[in-house]
mmCIF file of C-alpha atoms and ligand atoms in Angstrom:
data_model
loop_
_atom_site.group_PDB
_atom_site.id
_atom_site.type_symbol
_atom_site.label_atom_id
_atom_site.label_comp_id
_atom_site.label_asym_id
_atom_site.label_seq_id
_atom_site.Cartn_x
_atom_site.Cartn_y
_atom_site.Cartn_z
ATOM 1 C CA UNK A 122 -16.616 21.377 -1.343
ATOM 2 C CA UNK A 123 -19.043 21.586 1.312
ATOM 3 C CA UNK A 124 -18.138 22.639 4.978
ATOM 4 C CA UNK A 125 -19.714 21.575 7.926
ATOM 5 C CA UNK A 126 -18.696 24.627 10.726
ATOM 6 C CA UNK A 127 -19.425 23.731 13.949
ATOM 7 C CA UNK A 128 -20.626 25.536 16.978
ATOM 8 C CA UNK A 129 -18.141 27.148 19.573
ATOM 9 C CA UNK A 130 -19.240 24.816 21.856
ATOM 10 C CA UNK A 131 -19.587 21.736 20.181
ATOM 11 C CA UNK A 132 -18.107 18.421 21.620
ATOM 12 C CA UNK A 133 -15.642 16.402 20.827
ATOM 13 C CA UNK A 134 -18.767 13.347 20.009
ATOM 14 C CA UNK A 135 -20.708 15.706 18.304
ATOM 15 C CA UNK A 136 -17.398 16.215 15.866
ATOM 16 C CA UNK A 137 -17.231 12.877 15.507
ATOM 17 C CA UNK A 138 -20.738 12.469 14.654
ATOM 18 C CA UNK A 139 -20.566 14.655 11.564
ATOM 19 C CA UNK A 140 -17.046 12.441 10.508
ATOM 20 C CA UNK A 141 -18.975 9.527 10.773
ATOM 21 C CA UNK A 142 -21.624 10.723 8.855
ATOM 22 C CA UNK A 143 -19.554 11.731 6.462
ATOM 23 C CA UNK A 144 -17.080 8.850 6.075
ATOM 24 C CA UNK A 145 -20.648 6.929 5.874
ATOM 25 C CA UNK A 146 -21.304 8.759 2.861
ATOM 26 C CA UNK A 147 -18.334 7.381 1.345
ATOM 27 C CA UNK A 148 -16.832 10.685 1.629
ATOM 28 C CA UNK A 149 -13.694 12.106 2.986
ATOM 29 C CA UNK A 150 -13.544 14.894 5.473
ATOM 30 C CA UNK A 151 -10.679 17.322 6.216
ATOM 31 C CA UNK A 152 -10.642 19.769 9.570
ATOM 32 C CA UNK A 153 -10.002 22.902 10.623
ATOM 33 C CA UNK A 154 -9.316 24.044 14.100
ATOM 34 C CA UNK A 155 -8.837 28.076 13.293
ATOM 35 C CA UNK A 156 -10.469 30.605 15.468
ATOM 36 C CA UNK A 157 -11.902 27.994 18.104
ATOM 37 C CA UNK A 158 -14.159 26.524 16.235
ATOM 38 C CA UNK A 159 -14.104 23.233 14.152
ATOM 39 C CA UNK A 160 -14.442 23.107 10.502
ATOM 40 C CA UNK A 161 -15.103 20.384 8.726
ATOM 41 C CA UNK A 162 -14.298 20.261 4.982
ATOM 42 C CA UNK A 163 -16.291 17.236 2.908
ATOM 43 C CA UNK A 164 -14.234 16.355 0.350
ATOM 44 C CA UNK A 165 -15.611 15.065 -3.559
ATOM 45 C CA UNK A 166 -18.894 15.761 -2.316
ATOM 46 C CA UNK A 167 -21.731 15.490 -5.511
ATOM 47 C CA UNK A 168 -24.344 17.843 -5.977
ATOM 48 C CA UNK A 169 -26.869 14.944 -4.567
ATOM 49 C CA UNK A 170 -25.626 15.459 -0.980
ATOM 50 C CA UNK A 171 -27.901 17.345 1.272
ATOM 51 C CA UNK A 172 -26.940 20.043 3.244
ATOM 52 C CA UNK A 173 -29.488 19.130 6.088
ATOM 53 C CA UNK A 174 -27.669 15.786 6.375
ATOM 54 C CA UNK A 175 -25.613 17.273 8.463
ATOM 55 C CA UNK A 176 -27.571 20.380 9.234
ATOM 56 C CA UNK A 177 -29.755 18.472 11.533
ATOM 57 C CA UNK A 178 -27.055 16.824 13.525
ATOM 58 C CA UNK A 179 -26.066 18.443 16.963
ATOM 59 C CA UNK A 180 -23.808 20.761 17.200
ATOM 60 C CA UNK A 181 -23.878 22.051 13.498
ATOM 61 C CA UNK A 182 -23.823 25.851 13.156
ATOM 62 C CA UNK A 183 -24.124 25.792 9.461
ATOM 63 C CA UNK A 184 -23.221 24.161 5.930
ATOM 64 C CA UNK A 185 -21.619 25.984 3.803
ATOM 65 C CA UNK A 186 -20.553 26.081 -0.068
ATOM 66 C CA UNK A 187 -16.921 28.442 -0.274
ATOM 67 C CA UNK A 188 -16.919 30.363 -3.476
ATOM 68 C CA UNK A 189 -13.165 30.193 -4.460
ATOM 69 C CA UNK A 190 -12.469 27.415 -6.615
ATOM 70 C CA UNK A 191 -9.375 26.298 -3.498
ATOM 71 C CA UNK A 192 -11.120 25.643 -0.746
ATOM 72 C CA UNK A 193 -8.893 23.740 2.153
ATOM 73 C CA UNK A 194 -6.368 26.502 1.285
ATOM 74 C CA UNK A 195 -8.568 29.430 1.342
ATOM 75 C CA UNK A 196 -8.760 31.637 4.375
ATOM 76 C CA UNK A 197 -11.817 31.656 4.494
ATOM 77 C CA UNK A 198 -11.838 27.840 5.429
ATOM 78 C CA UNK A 199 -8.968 28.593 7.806
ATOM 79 C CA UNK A 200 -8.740 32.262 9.437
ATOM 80 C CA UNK A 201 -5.792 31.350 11.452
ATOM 81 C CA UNK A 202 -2.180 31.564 10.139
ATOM 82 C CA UNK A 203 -0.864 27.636 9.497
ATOM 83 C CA UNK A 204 2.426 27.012 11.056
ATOM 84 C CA UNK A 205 4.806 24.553 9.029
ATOM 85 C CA UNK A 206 7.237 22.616 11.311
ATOM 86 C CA UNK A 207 10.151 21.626 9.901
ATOM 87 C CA UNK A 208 11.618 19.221 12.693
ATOM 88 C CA UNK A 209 12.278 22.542 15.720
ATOM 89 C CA UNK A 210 11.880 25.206 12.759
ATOM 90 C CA UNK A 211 8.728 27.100 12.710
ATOM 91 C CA UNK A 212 7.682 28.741 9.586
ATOM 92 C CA UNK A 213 4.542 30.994 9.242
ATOM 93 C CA UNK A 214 5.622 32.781 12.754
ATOM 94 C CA UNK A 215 6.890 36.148 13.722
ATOM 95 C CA UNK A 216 10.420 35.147 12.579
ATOM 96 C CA UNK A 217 10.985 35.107 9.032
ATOM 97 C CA UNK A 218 12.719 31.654 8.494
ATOM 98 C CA UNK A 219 15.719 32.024 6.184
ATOM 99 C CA UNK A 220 16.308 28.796 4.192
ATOM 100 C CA UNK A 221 19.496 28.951 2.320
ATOM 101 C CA UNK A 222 22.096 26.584 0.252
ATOM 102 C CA UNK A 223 23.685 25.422 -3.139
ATOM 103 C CA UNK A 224 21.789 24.938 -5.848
ATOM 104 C CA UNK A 225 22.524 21.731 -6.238
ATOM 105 C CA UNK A 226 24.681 19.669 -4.043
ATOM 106 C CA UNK A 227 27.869 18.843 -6.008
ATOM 107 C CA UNK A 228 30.320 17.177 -2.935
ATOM 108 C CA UNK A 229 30.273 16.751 0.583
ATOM 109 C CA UNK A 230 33.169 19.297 1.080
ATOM 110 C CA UNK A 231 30.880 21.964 -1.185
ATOM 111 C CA UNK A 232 27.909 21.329 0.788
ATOM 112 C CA UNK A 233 29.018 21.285 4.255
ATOM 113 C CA UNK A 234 30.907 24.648 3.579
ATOM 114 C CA UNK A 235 27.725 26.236 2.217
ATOM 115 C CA UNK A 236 25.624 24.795 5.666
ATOM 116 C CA UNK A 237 28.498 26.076 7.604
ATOM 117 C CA UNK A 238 28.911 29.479 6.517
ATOM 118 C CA UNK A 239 24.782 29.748 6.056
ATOM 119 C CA UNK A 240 24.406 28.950 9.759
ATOM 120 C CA UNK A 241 26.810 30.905 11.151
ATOM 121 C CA UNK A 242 24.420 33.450 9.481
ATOM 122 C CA UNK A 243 21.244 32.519 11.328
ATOM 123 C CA UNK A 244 20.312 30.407 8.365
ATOM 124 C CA UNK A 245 17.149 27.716 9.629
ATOM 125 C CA UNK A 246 17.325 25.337 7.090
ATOM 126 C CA UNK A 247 19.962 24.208 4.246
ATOM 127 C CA UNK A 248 18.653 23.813 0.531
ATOM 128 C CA UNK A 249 20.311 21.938 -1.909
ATOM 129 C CA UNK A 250 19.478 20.047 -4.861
ATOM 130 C CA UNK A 251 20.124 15.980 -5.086
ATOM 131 C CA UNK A 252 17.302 15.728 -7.837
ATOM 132 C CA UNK A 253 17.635 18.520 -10.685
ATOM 133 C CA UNK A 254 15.094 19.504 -13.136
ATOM 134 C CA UNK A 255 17.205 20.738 -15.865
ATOM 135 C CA UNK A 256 16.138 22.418 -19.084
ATOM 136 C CA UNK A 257 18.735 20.371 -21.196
ATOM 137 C CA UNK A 258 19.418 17.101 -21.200
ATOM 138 C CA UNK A 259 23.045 17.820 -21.198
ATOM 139 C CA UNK A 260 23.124 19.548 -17.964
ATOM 140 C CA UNK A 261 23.849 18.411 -14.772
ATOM 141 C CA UNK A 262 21.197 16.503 -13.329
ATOM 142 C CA UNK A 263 21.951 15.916 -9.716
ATOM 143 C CA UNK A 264 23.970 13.452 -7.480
ATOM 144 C CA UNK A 265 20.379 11.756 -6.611
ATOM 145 C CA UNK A 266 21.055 9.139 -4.117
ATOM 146 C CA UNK A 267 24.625 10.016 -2.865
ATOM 147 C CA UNK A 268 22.902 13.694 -2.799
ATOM 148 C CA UNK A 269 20.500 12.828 -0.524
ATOM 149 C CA UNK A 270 23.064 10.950 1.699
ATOM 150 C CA UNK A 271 25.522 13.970 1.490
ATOM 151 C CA UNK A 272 22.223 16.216 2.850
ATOM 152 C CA UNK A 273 21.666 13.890 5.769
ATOM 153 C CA UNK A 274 25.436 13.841 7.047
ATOM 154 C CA UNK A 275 25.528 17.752 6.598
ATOM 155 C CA UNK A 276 22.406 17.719 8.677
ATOM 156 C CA UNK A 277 23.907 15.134 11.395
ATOM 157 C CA UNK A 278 26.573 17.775 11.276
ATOM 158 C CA UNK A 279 25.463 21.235 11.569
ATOM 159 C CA UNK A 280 22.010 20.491 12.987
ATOM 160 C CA UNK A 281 20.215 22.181 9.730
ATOM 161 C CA UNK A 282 17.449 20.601 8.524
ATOM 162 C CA UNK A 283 17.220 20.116 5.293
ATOM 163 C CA UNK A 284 14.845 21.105 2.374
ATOM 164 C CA UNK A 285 14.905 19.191 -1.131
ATOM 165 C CA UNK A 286 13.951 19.122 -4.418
ATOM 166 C CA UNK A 287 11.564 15.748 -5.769
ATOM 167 C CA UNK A 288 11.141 15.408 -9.680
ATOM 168 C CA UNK A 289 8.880 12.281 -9.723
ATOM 169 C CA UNK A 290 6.568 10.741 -7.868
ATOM 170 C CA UNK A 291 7.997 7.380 -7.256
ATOM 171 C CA UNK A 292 10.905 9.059 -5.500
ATOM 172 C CA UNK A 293 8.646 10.523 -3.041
ATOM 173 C CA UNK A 294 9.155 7.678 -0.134
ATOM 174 C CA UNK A 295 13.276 8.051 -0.877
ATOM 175 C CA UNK A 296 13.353 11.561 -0.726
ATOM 176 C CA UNK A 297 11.140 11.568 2.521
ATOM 177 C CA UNK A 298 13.383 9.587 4.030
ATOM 178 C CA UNK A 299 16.277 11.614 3.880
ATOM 179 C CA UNK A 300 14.634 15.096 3.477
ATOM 180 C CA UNK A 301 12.842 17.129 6.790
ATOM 181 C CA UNK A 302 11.193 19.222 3.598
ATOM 182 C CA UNK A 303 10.333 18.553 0.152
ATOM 183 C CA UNK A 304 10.596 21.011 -2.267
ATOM 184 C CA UNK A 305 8.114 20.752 -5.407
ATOM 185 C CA UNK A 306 9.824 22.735 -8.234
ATOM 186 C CA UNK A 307 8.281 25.469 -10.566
ATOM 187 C CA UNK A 308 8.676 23.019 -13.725
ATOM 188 C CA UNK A 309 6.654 20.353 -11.552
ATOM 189 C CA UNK A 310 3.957 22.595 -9.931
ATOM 190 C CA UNK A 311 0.997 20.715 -11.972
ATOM 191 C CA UNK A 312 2.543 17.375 -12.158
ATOM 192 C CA UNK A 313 -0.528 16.765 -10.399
ATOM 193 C CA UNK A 314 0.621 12.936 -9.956
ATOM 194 C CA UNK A 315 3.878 14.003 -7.964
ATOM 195 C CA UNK A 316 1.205 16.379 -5.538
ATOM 196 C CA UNK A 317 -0.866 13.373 -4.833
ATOM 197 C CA UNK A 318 2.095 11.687 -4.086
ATOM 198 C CA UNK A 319 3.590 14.533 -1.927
ATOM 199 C CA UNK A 320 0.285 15.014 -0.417
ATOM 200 C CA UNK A 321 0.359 11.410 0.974
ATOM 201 C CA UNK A 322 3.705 11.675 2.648
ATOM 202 C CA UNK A 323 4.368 13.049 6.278
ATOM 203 C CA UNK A 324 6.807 15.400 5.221
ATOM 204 C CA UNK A 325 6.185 19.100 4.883
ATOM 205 C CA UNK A 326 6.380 20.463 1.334
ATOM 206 C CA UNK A 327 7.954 23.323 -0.198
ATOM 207 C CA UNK A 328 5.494 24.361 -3.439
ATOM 208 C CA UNK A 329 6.956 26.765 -5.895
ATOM 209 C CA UNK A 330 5.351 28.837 -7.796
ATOM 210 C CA UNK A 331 5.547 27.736 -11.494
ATOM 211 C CA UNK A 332 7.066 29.956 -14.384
ATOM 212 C CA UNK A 333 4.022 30.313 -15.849
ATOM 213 C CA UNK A 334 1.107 29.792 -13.415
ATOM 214 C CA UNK A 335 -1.231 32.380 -11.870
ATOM 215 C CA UNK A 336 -1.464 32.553 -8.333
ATOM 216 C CA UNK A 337 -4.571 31.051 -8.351
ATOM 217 C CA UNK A 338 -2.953 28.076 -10.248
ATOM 218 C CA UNK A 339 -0.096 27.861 -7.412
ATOM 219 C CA UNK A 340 -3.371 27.943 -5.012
ATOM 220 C CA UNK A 341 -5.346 24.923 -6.838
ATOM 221 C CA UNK A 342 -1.736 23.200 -7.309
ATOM 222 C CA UNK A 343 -1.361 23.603 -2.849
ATOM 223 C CA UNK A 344 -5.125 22.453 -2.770
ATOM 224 C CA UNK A 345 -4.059 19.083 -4.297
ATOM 225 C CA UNK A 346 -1.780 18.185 -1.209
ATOM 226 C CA UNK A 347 -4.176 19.402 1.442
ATOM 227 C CA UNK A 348 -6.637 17.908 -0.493
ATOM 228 C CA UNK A 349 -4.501 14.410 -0.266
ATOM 229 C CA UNK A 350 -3.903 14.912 3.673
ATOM 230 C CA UNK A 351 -1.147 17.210 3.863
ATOM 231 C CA UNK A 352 -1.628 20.395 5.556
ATOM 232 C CA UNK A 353 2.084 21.212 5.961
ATOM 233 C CA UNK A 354 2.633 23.109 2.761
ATOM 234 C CA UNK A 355 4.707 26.131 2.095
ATOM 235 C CA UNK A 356 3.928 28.780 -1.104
ATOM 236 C CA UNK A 357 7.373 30.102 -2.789
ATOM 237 C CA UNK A 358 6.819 33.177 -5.243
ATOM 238 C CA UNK A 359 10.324 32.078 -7.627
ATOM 239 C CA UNK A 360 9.828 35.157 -10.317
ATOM 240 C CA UNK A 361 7.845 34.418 -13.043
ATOM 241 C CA UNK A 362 8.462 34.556 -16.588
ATOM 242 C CA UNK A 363 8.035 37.903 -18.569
ATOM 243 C CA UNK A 364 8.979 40.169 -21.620
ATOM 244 C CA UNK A 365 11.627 41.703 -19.903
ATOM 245 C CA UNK A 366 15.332 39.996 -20.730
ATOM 246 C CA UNK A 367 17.823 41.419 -18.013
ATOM 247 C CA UNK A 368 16.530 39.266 -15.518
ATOM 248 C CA UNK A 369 15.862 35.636 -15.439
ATOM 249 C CA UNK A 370 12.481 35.888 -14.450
ATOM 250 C CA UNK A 371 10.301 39.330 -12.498
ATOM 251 C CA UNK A 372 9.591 38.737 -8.795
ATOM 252 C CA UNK A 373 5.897 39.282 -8.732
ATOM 253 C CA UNK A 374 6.019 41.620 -5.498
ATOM 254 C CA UNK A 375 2.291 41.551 -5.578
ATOM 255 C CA UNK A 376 2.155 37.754 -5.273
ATOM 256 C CA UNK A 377 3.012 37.798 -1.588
ATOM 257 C CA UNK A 378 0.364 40.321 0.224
ATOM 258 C CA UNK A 379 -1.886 38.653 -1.954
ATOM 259 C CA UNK A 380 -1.291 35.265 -1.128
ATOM 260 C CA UNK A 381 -1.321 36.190 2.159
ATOM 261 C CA UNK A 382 -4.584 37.675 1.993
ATOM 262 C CA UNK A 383 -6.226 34.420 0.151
ATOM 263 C CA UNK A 384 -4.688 31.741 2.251
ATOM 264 C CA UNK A 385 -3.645 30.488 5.620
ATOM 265 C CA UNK A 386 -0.517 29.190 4.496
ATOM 266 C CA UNK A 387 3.101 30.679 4.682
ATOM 267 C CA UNK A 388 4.353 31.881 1.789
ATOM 268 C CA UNK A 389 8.558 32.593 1.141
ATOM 269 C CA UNK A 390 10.411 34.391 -1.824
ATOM 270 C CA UNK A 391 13.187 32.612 -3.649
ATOM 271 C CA UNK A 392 15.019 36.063 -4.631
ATOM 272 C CA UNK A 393 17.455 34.526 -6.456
ATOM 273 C CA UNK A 394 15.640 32.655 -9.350
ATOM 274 C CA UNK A 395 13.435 35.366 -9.222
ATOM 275 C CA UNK A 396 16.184 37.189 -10.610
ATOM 276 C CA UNK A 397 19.266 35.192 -11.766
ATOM 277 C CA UNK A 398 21.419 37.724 -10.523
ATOM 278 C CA UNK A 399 23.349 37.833 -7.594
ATOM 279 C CA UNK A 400 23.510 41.736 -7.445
ATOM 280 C CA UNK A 401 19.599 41.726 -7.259
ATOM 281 C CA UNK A 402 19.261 39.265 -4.336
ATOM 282 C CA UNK A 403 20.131 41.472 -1.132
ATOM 283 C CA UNK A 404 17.519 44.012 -2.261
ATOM 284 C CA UNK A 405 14.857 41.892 -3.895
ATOM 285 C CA UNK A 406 15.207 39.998 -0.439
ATOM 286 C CA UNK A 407 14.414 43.136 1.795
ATOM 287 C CA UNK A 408 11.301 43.809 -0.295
ATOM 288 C CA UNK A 409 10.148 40.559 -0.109
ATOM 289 C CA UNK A 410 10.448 40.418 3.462
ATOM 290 C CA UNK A 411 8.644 44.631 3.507
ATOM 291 C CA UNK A 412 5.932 42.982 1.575
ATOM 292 C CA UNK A 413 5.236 40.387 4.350
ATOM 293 C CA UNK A 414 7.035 37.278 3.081
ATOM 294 C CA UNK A 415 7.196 34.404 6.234
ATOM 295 C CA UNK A 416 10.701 33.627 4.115
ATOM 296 C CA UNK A 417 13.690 33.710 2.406
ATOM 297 C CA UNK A 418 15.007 30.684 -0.056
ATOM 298 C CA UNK A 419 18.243 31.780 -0.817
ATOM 299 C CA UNK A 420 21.513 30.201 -3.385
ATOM 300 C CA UNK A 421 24.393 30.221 -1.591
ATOM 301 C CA UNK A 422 27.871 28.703 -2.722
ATOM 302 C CA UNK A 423 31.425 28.755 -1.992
ATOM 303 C CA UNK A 424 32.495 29.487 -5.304
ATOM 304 C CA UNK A 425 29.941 30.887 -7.186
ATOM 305 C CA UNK A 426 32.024 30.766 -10.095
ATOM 306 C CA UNK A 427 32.788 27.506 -10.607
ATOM 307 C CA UNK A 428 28.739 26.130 -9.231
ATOM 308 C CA UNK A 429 27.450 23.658 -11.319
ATOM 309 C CA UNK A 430 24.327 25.029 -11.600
ATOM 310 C CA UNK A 431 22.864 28.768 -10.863
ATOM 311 C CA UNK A 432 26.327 30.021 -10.197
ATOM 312 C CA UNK A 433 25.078 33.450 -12.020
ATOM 313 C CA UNK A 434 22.439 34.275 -8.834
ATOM 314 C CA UNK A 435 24.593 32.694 -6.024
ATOM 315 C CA UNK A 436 25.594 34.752 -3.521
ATOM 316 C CA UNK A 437 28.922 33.841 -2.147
ATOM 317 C CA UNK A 438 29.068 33.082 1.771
ATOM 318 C CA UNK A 439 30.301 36.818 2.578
ATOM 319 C CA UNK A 440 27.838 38.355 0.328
ATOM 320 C CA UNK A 441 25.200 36.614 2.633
ATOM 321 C CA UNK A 442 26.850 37.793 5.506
ATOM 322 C CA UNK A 443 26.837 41.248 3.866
ATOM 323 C CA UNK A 444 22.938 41.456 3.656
ATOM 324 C CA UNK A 445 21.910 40.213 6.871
ATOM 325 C CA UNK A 446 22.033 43.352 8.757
ATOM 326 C CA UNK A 447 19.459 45.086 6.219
ATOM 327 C CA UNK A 448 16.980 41.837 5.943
ATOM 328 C CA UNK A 449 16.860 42.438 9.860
ATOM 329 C CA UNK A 450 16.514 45.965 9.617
ATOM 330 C CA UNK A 451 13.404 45.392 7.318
ATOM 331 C CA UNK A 452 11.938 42.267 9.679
ATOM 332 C CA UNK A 453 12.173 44.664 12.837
ATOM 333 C CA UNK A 454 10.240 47.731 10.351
ATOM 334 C CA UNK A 455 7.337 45.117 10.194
ATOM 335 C CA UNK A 456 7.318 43.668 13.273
ATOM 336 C CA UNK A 457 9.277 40.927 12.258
ATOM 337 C CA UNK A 458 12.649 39.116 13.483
ATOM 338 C CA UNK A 459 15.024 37.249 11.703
HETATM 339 C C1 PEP B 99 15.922 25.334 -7.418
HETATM 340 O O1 PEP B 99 15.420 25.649 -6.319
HETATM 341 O O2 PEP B 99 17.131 25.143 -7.593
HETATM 342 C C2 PEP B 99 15.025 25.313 -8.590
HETATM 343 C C3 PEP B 99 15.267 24.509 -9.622
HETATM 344 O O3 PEP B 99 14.016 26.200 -8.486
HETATM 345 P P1 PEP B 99 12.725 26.439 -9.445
HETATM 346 O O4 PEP B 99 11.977 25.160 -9.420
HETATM 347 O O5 PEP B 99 12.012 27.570 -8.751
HETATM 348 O O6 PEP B 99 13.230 26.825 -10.798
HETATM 349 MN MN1 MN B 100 18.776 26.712 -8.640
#
C-alpha cells in the first residue's frame, strides 16, 4: 500500500485533490487523521503507479511504502489510539470497558438476569451468543433469530448494548440489525468472506484472536475490515492453543503490549476461554488489565452449572462481583479506571 501523508497545513481541497486523483486511478483510498496530519492510504495500488503522481500535487509531504505486511492497522499509518464507539460506550480510552454475559443466550429470563447482575457491576456492554460455532454437530447451536430478539429486549431493558457473535456472512445485515457490536469468533478469524462482509457493515466489530493464528495473522485478518471500510474494529487475545492440558487454551500475556505497540486499535482479553476455568478468570483478568488490555470479555451466568455452553469458565454473578474490587485496584496501578 502506498500512503500519501500530507502536510500539517494542507487544506481541505488539497485533500481532496489527492482523493480525486486517486479514485481517478481506479483506486480506493482510506484516511487517517492521527497526529494532525492527514494520511491517505491507496488501496490495491500496482507496482506501475508512480509515486510522483501524487508527489507533485500541493500539499503532499511525502509518499510512502509501510514495511509491515498490515498497513491501515499499523501504527505507523495511525499514531493515535482509535476509539471504538459502541452506541455511548467508548472503548480504546482511559477506562477499561468491561463487556460481560452468557455464553450463549439460552432464554429471556437467563439473559436478562445475567445483564442485570453484570450491570449492577459496572459492566458496559452484555455478550451473549444467538449464533454458536460449535465443535460438534450435536451441540447446541444457538437460538439464532429469537436470540437476537431476546438481546434487543434485554438491551431496551437494561440500557446495555449489546455485542454478538456472526458465523456467516449472509447473516451479517440480520445480525447488524439487532447487534450495537459484532463479534467475529476465533474459529472464523480467516473466513476472509465473513471480514469482507463485516467490513462493509456500519457496525463495530469484535475480532478474536483465532486458536491457532499468530498475532500477525489476527493483524492481516483486522486489515481485511479496515481494508473493506471499517475502521471500528476491536482485537480480543481468547488464549491460544498449546501443549499444556489443564487449561483450555494459554492466555498469550505477551499478545497485548505487543499488539498495542503494532497497532492503533484497542485490544481486550477474553480471560475466560483463555482458560476454561472459572477459578483462573479473576486473576488472568487483573493481568490482562496490568499488561495494558483496553478490556475485559467476560462469561457470566446465573447458573453456571446447568449453562448450555462454557458453564466450566463461567463465573457466577457473585463471583463477578467478587473480582471487581481487584480489576479496579489494577486499572488505578496503571492509570486506568474501570
Ligand atoms: C464465545 O465468545 O463464546 C466464543 C465462541 O469465543 P471464541 O470464538 O473465542 O472461541
Ligand atoms: Mn463461550
Amino acid at each position: 500500500m502506498m500512503v500519501v501523508v500530507m502536510q500539517q497545513e494542507a487544506s481541505l481541497h488539497e485533500v481532496s485533490a489527492v482523493l480525486r486523483m486517486v479514485e481517478a486511478e481506479g483506486l480506493t483510498p482510506r484516511i487517517s487523521n492521527s497526529s494532525g496530519r492527514t494520511s491517505i492510504g491507496v488501496i490495491n495500488a500496482t507496482p506501475e503507479l508512480r509515486p510522483e503522481l501524487f508527489a507533485a500535487l500541493p500539499g503532499v509531504e511525502e509518499v510512502t511504502g509501510l514495511k509491515r505486511p498490515f498497513k491501515l492497522a499499523s501504527r505507523e499509518f495511525c499514531p493515535q489510539d482509535t476509539l471504538v464507539h459502541v452506541r455511548h460506550v467508548v472503548i480504546g480510552a482511559e477506562r477499561v470497558c468491561l463487556m460481560a454475559g452468557p455464553c450463549s443466550v439460552e432464554t429471556e429470563e437467563q439473559t436478562q438476569a445475567a445483564a442485570e447482575a453484570v450491570l449492577a457491576d459496572g459492566a458496559q456492554i452484555l455478550r451473549g451468543g444467538a449464533y454458536k460455532p460449535r465443535s460438534s454437530p450435536y451441540s447446541f447451536q444457538g437460538l439464532a433469530v429469537k436470540g437476537l430478539e431476546i438481546l434487543a429486549r434485554v438491551r431496551e431493558r437494561t440500557g446495555l448494548p449489546v455485542v454478538t457473535e456472526v458465523i456467516a456472512p449472509e447473516l451479517v445485515p440480520l445480525v447488524a440489525d439487532y447487534a450495537d457490536m459484532l463479534q467475529i469468533g476465533a474459529r472464523n478469524m480467516q473466513n476472509f468472506a465473513l471480514l469482507e462482509a463485516a467490513g462493509q457493515c456500519n457496525k463495530p466489530v469484535l475480532l478474536k484472536r483465532g486458536l491457532m493464528a499468530s498475532i500477525e495473522e489476527l493483524l492481516m485478518s483486522a486489515e481485511y475490515l479496515l481494508a473493506n471500510g471499517n475502521s471500528q474494529v476491536v482485537l480480543c487475545e481468547r488464549g491460544i492453543r498449546t501443549f499444556e492440558t489443564y487449561t483450555r487454551n494459554t492466555l498469550d500475556i505477551n499478545a497485548v503490549p505487543l499488539l498495542k505497540q503494532l497497532t492503533h486499535l484497542p485490544v481486550i482479553v477474553d480471560p475466560s476461554h483463555a482458560t476454561g476455568k472459572r477459578d483462573l478468570v479473576a486473576a488472568t483478568s487483573r493481568a490482562a488489565i496490568a499488561a495494558g488490555a483496553d478490556g475485559l470479555i467476560v462469561e457470566v451466568h446465573h447458573d453456571p452449572d446447568h449453562a448450555w455452553s462454557d458453564g466450566a469458565q463461567s463465573l457466577a454473578p457473585q463471583q463477578f462481583q467478587a473480582m471487581i474490587p481487584g480489576l479496579r485496584r489494577i486499572a488505578d496501578a496503571v492509570d486506568r479506571s474501570l
